[in-house]
């Protein structure tokens, strides 16, 4: 199975970081998820983090469960629940590798960033239930990450050792091996702009997997090069890449 080491943003990053200025993304998550549910649907978001990306779908389903191992992030998610004025949302502290639910109870399971065991997702989905996976692709921030070079373990930038298109193929393969059907996928590219180098440093420090062993002191030359190479009037321009895979349990 794909060993995706992306971890949810830390609570510090979630609290203090302003969202970067982002170009129009050629894909809207909530409208797509809305097509997969109805008023009788029970939905599970695995590794939900702060919940701002998925809680809005709760108004279109019967009940929405958010699972995350980080208590502080769940506290932030509770605030997002109030802002969305939804009463059919439950938060559960737990891990994706051991989902604390009996089998065949969910109509949809969403996975954004979290590491997971696809077998567990397959187990808790009803027949006909779907899995929706959205991960950063192997080309995400690659131009920037390559500037950090390599160490004795290979490229320091996360996923820089994966060929373009490789991660999508691995995810599709893993879902097929477990018995998922009607698999479809897409790859999305867009640009975002970090207001200052400090905003980018915060990302690198708190989402530690982005660049292995990042240090703003030791990597100061690279940070200067990033500013020189990617600075625009809107901020530091970083190319983003997301991949989406959807499968159905027969």
CSV table of N, CA and C in Angstrom, one decimal, residues 125-201:
chain,number,residue,atom,x,y,z
A,125,UNK,N,-17.3,0.8,5.3
A,125,UNK,CA,-18.2,1.3,4.3
A,125,UNK,C,-19.3,0.3,4.0
A,126,UNK,N,-20.5,0.8,3.7
A,126,UNK,CA,-21.6,-0.1,3.3
A,126,UNK,C,-21.4,-0.5,1.9
A,127,UNK,N,-22.0,-1.6,1.4
A,127,UNK,CA,-21.9,-2.0,0.0
A,127,UNK,C,-22.5,-0.8,-0.8
A,128,UNK,N,-21.8,-0.4,-1.8
A,128,UNK,CA,-22.2,0.8,-2.5
A,128,UNK,C,-21.7,2.1,-2.0
A,129,UNK,N,-21.0,2.0,-0.8
A,129,UNK,CA,-20.4,3.2,-0.2
A,129,UNK,C,-19.1,3.6,-1.0
A,130,UNK,N,-18.8,4.8,-0.9
A,130,UNK,CA,-17.6,5.3,-1.6
A,130,UNK,C,-16.5,5.9,-0.7
A,131,UNK,N,-15.3,5.8,-1.2
A,131,UNK,CA,-14.2,6.4,-0.6
A,131,UNK,C,-13.7,7.6,-1.5
A,132,UNK,N,-13.5,8.7,-0.9
A,132,UNK,CA,-13.0,9.9,-1.6
A,132,UNK,C,-11.6,10.3,-1.0
A,133,UNK,N,-10.6,10.2,-1.8
A,133,UNK,CA,-9.2,10.5,-1.3
A,133,UNK,C,-8.7,11.7,-2.0
A,134,UNK,N,-8.2,12.7,-1.2
A,134,UNK,CA,-7.6,13.9,-1.8
A,134,UNK,C,-6.2,14.1,-1.1
A,135,UNK,N,-5.2,13.9,-1.8
A,135,UNK,CA,-3.8,14.1,-1.3
A,135,UNK,C,-3.0,15.1,-2.1
A,136,UNK,N,-2.0,15.7,-1.5
A,136,UNK,CA,-1.0,16.4,-2.3
A,136,UNK,C,-0.3,15.4,-3.2
A,137,UNK,N,-0.2,15.8,-4.5
A,137,UNK,CA,0.4,14.9,-5.5
A,137,UNK,C,1.9,15.0,-5.4
A,138,UNK,N,2.6,14.2,-6.1
A,138,UNK,CA,4.1,14.1,-6.1
A,138,UNK,C,4.7,15.4,-6.6
A,139,UNK,N,4.0,16.2,-7.4
A,139,UNK,CA,4.5,17.4,-8.0
A,139,UNK,C,4.2,18.6,-7.1
A,140,UNK,N,3.6,18.4,-6.0
A,140,UNK,CA,3.2,19.5,-5.1
A,140,UNK,C,4.4,20.3,-4.6
A,141,UNK,N,4.6,21.5,-4.8
A,141,UNK,CA,5.7,22.4,-4.4
A,141,UNK,C,7.0,21.9,-4.8
A,142,UNK,N,7.1,21.0,-5.9
A,142,UNK,CA,8.3,20.4,-6.2
A,142,UNK,C,9.4,21.3,-6.6
A,143,UNK,N,9.1,22.4,-7.4
A,143,UNK,CA,10.1,23.3,-7.8
A,143,UNK,C,10.8,23.9,-6.6
A,144,UNK,N,10.1,24.2,-5.6
A,144,UNK,CA,10.7,24.7,-4.4
A,144,UNK,C,11.4,23.7,-3.6
A,145,UNK,N,10.8,22.5,-3.5
A,145,UNK,CA,11.5,21.4,-2.7
A,145,UNK,C,12.8,20.9,-3.2
A,146,UNK,N,12.9,21.0,-4.6
A,146,UNK,CA,14.1,20.5,-5.2
A,146,UNK,C,15.3,21.4,-4.8
A,147,UNK,N,15.1,22.6,-4.5
A,147,UNK,CA,16.1,23.6,-4.1
A,147,UNK,C,16.8,23.1,-2.8
A,148,UNK,N,16.2,22.3,-2.0
A,148,UNK,CA,16.8,21.9,-0.8
A,148,UNK,C,17.7,20.7,-1.0
A,149,UNK,N,17.8,20.2,-2.2
A,149,UNK,CA,18.8,19.2,-2.5
A,149,UNK,C,18.5,17.8,-1.9
A,150,UNK,N,19.6,17.0,-1.7
A,150,UNK,CA,19.5,15.7,-1.2
A,150,UNK,C,20.4,15.5,0.0
A,151,UNK,N,20.1,14.4,0.8
A,151,UNK,CA,21.0,14.0,1.9
A,151,UNK,C,21.2,12.5,1.7
A,152,UNK,N,21.7,11.8,2.7
A,152,UNK,CA,22.0,10.4,2.5
A,152,UNK,C,20.8,9.5,2.3
A,153,UNK,N,19.6,10.1,2.5
A,153,UNK,CA,18.3,9.3,2.3
A,153,UNK,C,17.7,9.6,1.0
A,154,UNK,N,18.3,10.5,0.2
A,154,UNK,CA,17.7,10.9,-1.1
A,154,UNK,C,17.3,12.3,-1.1
A,155,UNK,N,16.4,12.7,-2.0
A,155,UNK,CA,15.9,14.1,-2.0
A,155,UNK,C,15.2,14.5,-0.7
A,156,UNK,N,15.5,15.7,-0.2
A,156,UNK,CA,14.9,16.1,1.1
A,156,UNK,C,13.5,16.5,0.9
A,157,UNK,N,13.1,16.9,-0.2
A,157,UNK,CA,11.7,17.3,-0.5
A,157,UNK,C,10.8,16.1,-0.5
A,158,UNK,N,9.7,16.1,0.2
A,158,UNK,CA,8.8,15.0,0.3
A,158,UNK,C,8.2,14.6,-1.1
A,159,UNK,N,8.3,13.4,-1.5
A,159,UNK,CA,7.8,12.8,-2.8
A,159,UNK,C,8.6,13.2,-4.0
A,160,UNK,N,9.7,13.9,-3.8
A,160,UNK,CA,10.6,14.3,-5.0
A,160,UNK,C,11.2,13.1,-5.7
A,161,UNK,N,11.1,11.9,-5.0
A,161,UNK,CA,11.7,10.7,-5.6
A,161,UNK,C,10.6,9.9,-6.4
A,162,UNK,N,9.4,10.4,-6.5
A,162,UNK,CA,8.3,9.8,-7.2
A,162,UNK,C,8.2,10.4,-8.6
A,163,UNK,N,8.1,9.6,-9.6
A,163,UNK,CA,7.9,10.1,-11.0
A,163,UNK,C,6.5,10.7,-11.1
A,164,UNK,N,6.4,11.7,-12.0
A,164,UNK,CA,5.1,12.4,-12.3
A,164,UNK,C,4.1,11.3,-12.7
A,165,UNK,N,3.0,11.4,-12.0
A,165,UNK,CA,1.9,10.4,-12.3
A,165,UNK,C,2.0,9.1,-11.5
A,166,UNK,N,3.1,8.9,-10.8
A,166,UNK,CA,3.3,7.7,-10.0
A,166,UNK,C,2.4,7.5,-8.9
A,167,UNK,N,2.1,8.5,-8.1
A,167,UNK,CA,1.3,8.4,-6.9
A,167,UNK,C,-0.1,8.0,-7.2
A,168,UNK,N,-0.7,8.6,-8.3
A,168,UNK,CA,-2.0,8.3,-8.7
A,168,UNK,C,-2.2,6.9,-9.1
A,169,UNK,N,-1.2,6.4,-9.8
A,169,UNK,CA,-1.2,5.0,-10.2
A,169,UNK,C,-1.2,4.0,-9.0
A,170,UNK,N,-0.3,4.4,-8.0
A,170,UNK,CA,-0.2,3.5,-6.8
A,170,UNK,C,-1.5,3.5,-6.0
A,171,UNK,N,-2.2,4.6,-5.9
A,171,UNK,CA,-3.5,4.7,-5.2
A,171,UNK,C,-4.5,3.9,-5.9
A,172,UNK,N,-4.6,4.0,-7.2
A,172,UNK,CA,-5.6,3.3,-8.0
A,172,UNK,C,-5.3,1.8,-7.9
A,173,UNK,N,-4.1,1.4,-7.9
A,173,UNK,CA,-3.7,0.0,-7.8
A,173,UNK,C,-4.1,-0.6,-6.4
A,174,UNK,N,-3.8,0.2,-5.3
A,174,UNK,CA,-4.2,-0.3,-4.0
A,174,UNK,C,-5.7,-0.5,-3.8
A,175,UNK,N,-6.5,0.5,-4.3
A,175,UNK,CA,-7.9,0.4,-4.2
A,175,UNK,C,-8.4,-0.9,-5.0
A,176,UNK,N,-7.9,-1.1,-6.1
A,176,UNK,CA,-8.3,-2.3,-6.9
A,176,UNK,C,-8.0,-3.6,-6.2
A,177,UNK,N,-6.8,-3.6,-5.6
A,177,UNK,CA,-6.4,-4.9,-4.9
A,177,UNK,C,-7.3,-5.2,-3.8
A,178,UNK,N,-7.8,-4.2,-3.1
A,178,UNK,CA,-8.7,-4.4,-2.0
A,178,UNK,C,-10.1,-4.7,-2.4
A,179,UNK,N,-10.4,-4.5,-3.6
A,179,UNK,CA,-11.8,-4.8,-4.1
A,179,UNK,C,-12.7,-3.7,-4.4
A,180,UNK,N,-12.1,-2.4,-4.3
A,180,UNK,CA,-12.9,-1.3,-4.7
A,180,UNK,C,-13.1,-1.3,-6.3
A,181,UNK,N,-14.3,-0.8,-6.7
A,181,UNK,CA,-14.6,-0.8,-8.1
A,181,UNK,C,-15.0,0.7,-8.5
A,182,UNK,N,-15.3,0.8,-9.8
A,182,UNK,CA,-15.7,2.1,-10.4
A,182,UNK,C,-14.7,3.2,-9.9
A,183,UNK,N,-13.4,2.9,-10.1
A,183,UNK,CA,-12.4,3.9,-9.6
A,183,UNK,C,-12.2,5.0,-10.7
A,184,UNK,N,-12.2,6.2,-10.2
A,184,UNK,CA,-11.9,7.3,-11.1
A,184,UNK,C,-11.0,8.3,-10.4
A,185,UNK,N,-10.2,9.0,-11.2
A,185,UNK,CA,-9.2,9.8,-10.5
A,185,UNK,C,-8.9,11.1,-11.4
A,186,UNK,N,-8.3,12.1,-10.8
A,186,UNK,CA,-7.9,13.3,-11.5
A,186,UNK,C,-6.7,13.9,-10.8
A,187,UNK,N,-6.0,14.7,-11.6
A,187,UNK,CA,-4.8,15.5,-11.1
A,187,UNK,C,-5.1,16.9,-11.3
A,188,UNK,N,-4.8,17.8,-10.3
A,188,UNK,CA,-5.1,19.2,-10.4
A,188,UNK,C,-3.9,20.0,-10.0
A,189,UNK,N,-3.7,21.1,-10.8
A,189,UNK,CA,-2.6,22.0,-10.6
A,189,UNK,C,-3.1,23.4,-10.5
A,190,UNK,N,-2.5,24.2,-9.5
A,190,UNK,CA,-2.9,25.6,-9.4
A,190,UNK,C,-1.7,26.2,-8.6
A,191,UNK,N,-1.8,27.6,-8.5
A,191,UNK,CA,-0.7,28.3,-7.9
A,191,UNK,C,-1.3,29.0,-6.6
A,192,UNK,N,-0.4,29.1,-5.6
A,192,UNK,CA,-0.7,29.8,-4.4
A,192,UNK,C,0.4,30.7,-4.0
A,193,UNK,N,0.1,31.8,-3.2
A,193,UNK,CA,1.1,32.8,-3.0
A,193,UNK,C,1.2,33.1,-1.5
A,194,UNK,N,2.4,32.8,-0.9
A,194,UNK,CA,2.6,33.0,0.5
A,194,UNK,C,3.0,34.5,0.7
A,195,UNK,N,2.3,35.3,1.6
A,195,UNK,CA,2.6,36.7,1.7
A,195,UNK,C,4.0,37.1,2.0
A,196,UNK,N,4.7,36.3,2.9
A,196,UNK,CA,6.1,36.6,3.2
A,196,UNK,C,6.8,35.3,3.4
A,197,UNK,N,8.2,35.4,3.4
A,197,UNK,CA,9.0,34.2,3.6
A,197,UNK,C,8.7,33.6,5.0
A,198,UNK,N,8.3,34.4,6.0
A,198,UNK,CA,8.0,33.8,7.3
A,198,UNK,C,6.8,32.9,7.3
A,199,UNK,N,5.8,33.2,6.4
A,199,UNK,CA,4.7,32.3,6.3
A,199,UNK,C,5.1,31.0,5.7
A,200,UNK,N,6.0,31.0,4.7
A,200,UNK,CA,6.5,29.8,4.1
A,200,UNK,C,7.3,29.0,5.1
A,201,UNK,N,8.1,29.7,5.9
A,201,UNK,CA,8.9,29.1,7.0
A,201,UNK,C,8.1,28.3,8.0
